[in-house]
PDB file of C-alpha atoms in Angstrom:
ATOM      1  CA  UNK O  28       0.000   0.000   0.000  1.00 81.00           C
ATOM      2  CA  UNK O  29       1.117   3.666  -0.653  1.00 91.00           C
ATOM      3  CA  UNK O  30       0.726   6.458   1.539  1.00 94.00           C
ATOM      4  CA  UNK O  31       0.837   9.821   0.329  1.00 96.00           C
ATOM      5  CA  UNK O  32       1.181  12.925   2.767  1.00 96.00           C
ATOM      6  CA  UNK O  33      -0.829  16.001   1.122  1.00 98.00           C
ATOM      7  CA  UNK O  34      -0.662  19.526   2.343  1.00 97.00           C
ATOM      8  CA  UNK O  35      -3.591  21.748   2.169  1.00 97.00           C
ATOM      9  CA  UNK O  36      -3.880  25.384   1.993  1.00 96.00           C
ATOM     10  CA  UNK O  37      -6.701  27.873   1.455  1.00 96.00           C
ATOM     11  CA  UNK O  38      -7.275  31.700   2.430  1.00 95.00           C
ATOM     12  CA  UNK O  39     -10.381  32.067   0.764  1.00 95.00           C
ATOM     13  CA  UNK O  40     -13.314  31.354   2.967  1.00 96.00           C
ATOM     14  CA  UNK O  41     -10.604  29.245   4.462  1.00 96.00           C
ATOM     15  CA  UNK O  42     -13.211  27.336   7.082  1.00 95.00           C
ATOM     16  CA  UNK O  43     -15.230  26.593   3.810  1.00 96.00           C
ATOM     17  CA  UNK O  44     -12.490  25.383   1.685  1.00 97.00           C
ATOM     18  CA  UNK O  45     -11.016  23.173   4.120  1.00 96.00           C
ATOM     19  CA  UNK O  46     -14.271  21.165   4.358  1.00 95.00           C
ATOM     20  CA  UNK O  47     -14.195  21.038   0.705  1.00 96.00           C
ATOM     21  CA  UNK O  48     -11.165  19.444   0.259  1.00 97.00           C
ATOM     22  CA  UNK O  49     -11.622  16.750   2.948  1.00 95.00           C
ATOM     23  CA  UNK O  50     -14.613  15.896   1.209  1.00 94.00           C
ATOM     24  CA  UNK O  51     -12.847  15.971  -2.112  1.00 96.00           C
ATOM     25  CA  UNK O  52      -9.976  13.368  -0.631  1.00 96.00           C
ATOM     26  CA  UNK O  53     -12.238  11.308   0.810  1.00 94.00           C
ATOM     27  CA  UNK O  54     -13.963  10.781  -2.918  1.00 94.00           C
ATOM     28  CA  UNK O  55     -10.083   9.317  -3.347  1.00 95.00           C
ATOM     29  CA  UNK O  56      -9.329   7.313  -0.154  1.00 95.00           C
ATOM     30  CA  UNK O  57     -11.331   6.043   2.494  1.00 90.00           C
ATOM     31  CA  UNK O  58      -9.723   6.658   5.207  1.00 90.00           C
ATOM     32  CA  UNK O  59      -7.893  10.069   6.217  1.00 93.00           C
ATOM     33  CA  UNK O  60      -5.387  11.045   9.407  1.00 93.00           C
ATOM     34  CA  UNK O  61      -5.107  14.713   9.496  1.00 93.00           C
ATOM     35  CA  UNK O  62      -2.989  17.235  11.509  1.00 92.00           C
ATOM     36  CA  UNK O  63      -4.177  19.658  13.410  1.00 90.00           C
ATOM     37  CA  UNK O  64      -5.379  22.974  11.407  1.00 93.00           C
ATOM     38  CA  UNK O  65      -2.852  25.671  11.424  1.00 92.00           C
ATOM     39  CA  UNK O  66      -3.851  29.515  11.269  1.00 92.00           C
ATOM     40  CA  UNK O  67      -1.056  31.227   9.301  1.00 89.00           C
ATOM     41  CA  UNK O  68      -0.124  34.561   8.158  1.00 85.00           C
ATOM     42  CA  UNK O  69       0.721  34.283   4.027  1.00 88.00           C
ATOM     43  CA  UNK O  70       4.115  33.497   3.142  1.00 82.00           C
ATOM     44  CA  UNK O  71       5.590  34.579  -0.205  1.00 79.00           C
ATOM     45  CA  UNK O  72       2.465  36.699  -1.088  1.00 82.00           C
ATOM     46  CA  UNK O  73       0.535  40.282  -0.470  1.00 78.00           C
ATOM     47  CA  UNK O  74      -2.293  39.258   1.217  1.00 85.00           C
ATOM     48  CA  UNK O  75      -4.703  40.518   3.994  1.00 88.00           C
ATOM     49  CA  UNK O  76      -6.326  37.109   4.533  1.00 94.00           C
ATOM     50  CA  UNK O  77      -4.964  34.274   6.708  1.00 93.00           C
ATOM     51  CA  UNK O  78      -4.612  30.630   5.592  1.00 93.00           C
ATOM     52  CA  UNK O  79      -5.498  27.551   7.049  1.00 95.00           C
ATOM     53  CA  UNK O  80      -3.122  24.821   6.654  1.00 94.00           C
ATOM     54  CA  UNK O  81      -3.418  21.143   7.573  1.00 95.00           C
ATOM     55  CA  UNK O  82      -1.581  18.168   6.636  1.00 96.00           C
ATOM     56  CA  UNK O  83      -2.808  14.599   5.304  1.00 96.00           C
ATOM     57  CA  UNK O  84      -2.368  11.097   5.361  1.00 96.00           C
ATOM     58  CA  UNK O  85      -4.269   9.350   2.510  1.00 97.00           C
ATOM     59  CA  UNK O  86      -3.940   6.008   0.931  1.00 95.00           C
ATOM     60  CA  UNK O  87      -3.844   6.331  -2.751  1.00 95.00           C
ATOM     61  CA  UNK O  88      -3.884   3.057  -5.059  1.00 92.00           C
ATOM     62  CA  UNK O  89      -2.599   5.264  -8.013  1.00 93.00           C
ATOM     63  CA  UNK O  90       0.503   6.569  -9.027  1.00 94.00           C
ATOM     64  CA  UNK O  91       1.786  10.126  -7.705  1.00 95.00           C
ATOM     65  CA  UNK O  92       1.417  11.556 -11.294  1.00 97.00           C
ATOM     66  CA  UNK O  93      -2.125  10.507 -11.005  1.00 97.00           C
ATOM     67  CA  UNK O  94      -3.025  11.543  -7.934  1.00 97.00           C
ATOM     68  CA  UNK O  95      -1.546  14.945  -8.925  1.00 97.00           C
ATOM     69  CA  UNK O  96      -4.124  15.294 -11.291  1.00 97.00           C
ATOM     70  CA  UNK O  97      -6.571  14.645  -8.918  1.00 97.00           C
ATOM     71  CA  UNK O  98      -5.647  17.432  -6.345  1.00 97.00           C
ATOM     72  CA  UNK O  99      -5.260  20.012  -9.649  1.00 96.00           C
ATOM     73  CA  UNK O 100      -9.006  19.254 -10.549  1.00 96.00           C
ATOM     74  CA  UNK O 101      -9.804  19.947  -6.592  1.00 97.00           C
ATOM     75  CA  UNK O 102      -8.356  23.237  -6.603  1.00 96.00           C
ATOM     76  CA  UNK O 103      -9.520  23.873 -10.259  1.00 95.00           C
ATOM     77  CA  UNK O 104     -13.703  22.677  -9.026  1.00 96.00           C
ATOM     78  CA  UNK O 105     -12.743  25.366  -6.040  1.00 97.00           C
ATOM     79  CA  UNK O 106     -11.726  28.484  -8.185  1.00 94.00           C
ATOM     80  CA  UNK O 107      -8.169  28.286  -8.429  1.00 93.00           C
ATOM     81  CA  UNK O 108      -6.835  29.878 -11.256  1.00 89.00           C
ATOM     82  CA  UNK O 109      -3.902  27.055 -12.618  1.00 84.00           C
ATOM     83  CA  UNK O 110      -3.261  28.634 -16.047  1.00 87.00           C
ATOM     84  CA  UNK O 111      -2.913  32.098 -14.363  1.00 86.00           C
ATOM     85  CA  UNK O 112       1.009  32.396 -14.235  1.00 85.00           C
ATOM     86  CA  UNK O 113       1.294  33.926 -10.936  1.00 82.00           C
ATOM     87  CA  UNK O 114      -1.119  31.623  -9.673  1.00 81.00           C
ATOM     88  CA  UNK O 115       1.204  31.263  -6.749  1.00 82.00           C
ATOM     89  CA  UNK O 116       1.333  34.396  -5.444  1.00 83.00           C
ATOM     90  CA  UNK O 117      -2.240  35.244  -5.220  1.00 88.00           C
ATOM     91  CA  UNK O 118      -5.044  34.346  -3.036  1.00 91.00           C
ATOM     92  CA  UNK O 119      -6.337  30.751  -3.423  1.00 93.00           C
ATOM     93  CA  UNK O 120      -9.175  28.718  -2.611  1.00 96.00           C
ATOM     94  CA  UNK O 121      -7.446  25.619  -2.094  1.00 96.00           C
ATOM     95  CA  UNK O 122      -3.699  24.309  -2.237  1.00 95.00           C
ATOM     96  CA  UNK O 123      -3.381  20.859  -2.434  1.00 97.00           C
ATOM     97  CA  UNK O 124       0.381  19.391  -2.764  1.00 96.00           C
ATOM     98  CA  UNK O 125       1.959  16.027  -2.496  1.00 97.00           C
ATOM     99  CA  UNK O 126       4.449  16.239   0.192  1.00 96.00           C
ATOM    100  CA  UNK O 127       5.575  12.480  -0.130  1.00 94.00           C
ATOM    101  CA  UNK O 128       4.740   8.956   0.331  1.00 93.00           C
ATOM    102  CA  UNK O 129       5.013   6.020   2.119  1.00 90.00           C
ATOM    103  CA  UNK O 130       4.402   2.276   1.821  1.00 87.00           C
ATOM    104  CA  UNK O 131       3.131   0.428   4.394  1.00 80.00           C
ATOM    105  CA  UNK O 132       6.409  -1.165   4.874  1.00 80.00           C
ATOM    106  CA  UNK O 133       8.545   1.754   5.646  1.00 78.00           C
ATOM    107  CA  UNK O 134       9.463   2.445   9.315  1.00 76.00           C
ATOM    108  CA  UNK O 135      10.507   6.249   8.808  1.00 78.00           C
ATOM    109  CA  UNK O 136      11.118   8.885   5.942  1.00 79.00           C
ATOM    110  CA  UNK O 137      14.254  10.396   5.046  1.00 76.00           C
ATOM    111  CA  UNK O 138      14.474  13.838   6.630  1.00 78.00           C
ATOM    112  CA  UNK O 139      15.665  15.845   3.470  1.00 79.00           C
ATOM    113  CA  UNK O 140      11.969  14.593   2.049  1.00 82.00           C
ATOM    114  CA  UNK O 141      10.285  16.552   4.695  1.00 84.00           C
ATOM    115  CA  UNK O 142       9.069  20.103   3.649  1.00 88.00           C
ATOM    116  CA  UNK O 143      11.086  22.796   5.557  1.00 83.00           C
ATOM    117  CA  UNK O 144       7.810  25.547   5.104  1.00 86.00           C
ATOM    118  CA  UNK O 145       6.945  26.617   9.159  1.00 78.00           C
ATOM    119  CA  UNK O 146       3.725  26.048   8.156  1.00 82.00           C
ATOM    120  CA  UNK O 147       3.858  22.648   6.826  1.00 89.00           C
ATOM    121  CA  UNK O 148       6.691  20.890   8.759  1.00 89.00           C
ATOM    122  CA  UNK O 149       4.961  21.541  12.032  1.00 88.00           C
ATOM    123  CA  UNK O 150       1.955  19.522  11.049  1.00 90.00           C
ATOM    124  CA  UNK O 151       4.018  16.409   9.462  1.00 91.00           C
ATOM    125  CA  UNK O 152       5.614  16.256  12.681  1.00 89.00           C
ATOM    126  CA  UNK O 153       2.535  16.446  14.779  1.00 89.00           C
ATOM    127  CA  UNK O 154       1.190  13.894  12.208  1.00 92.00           C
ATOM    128  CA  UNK O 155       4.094  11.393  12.328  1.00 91.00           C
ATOM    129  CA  UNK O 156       3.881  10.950  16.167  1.00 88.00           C
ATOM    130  CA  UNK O 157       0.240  10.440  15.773  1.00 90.00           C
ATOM    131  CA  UNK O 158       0.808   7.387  13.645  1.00 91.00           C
ATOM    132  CA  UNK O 159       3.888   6.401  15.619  1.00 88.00           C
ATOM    133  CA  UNK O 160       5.877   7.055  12.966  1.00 87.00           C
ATOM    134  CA  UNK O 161       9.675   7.689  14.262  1.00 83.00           C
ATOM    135  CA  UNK O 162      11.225  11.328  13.407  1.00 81.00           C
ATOM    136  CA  UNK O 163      14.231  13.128  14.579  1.00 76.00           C
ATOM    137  CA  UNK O 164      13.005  16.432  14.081  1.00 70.00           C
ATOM    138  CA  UNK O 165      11.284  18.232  17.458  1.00 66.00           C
ATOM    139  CA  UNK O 166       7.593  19.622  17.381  1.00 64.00           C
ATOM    140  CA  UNK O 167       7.211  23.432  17.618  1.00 65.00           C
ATOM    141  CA  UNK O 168       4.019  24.558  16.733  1.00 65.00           C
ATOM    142  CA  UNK O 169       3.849  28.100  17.029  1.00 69.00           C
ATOM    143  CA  UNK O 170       0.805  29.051  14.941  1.00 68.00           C
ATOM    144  CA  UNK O 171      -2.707  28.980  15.982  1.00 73.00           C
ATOM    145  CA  UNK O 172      -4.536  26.159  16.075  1.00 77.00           C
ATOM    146  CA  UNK O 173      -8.161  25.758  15.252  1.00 81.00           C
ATOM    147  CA  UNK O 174     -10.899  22.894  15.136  1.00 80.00           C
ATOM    148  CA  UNK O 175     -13.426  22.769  12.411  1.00 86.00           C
ATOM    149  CA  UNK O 176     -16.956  20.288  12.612  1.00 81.00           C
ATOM    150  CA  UNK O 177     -16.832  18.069   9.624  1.00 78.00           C
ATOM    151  CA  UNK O 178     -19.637  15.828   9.626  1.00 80.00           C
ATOM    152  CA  UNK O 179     -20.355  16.232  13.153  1.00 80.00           C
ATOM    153  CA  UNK O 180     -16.979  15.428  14.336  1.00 79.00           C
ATOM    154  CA  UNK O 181     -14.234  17.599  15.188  1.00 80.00           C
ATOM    155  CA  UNK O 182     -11.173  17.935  12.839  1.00 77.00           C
ATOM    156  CA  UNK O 183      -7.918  19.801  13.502  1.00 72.00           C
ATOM    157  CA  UNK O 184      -7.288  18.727  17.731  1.00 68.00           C
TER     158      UNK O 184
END
């Protein structure tokens, strides 16, 4: 079995969006772990509006091209702009990007394939000790966290 760890980001109607995309990868996996939900000032763009970050475990049966394809039609069926070139500098409805994978059989990941983003590497940390997964790297999670009801139970703690 594959695992792949997903990041997602939104900071438009950023409760909303979240929501959305859980219920977009659960159309691809059955079974999620999630992170908790990070509050985060924008990084690399001009923006008023916070994002909400969290960080997935899904299992995928496909490959990662595949499943890439997947999270573009997400964010593409939640307004995101892909053939806009500076796409990645704006505002966005929803963010969805592969961090890595697993198989089932792998005790631990490599630590130069974990993201090094303050609002990503946080939540794969918090994420790996949740699934016992063994990691050198220390939890710091500075950012606010928040909780969001997804069909009537409580995501993000």
């Amino acid at each position: 079995m594959t695992y792949y760890f997903i990041s997602l980001g939104t900071n438009i109607q950023p409760e909303q969006n979240i929501l959305k995309m859980m219920d977009a990868l659960f159309e691809l996996s059955p079974t999620i772990d999630a992170s908790s939900i990070l509050k985060t000032a924008p990084v690399g763009l001009d923006s008023n509006h916070y994002f909400l970050n969290v960080v997935v475990r899904i299992f995928y049966s496909g490959t990662a091209s595949e499943l890439k394809k997947q999270l573009v039609r997400v964010e593409e069926n939640l307004g995101r702009d892909r053939s806009d070139p500076n796409s990645k500098w704006k505002d966005r409805p929803a963010d969805l990007d592969i961090l890595f994978s697993m198989t089932d059989r792998q005790q631990k990941v490599d630590s130069t394939q974990l993201p090094t983003e303050s609002y990503v590497l946080p939540s794969v940390i918090e994420l790996f000790r949740f699934l016992d997964i063994p990691t050198k790297e220390s939890l710091s999670i500075k950012q606010e966290q928040i909780a969001l009801t997804y069909k009537n139970k409580t995501i993000g703690q």
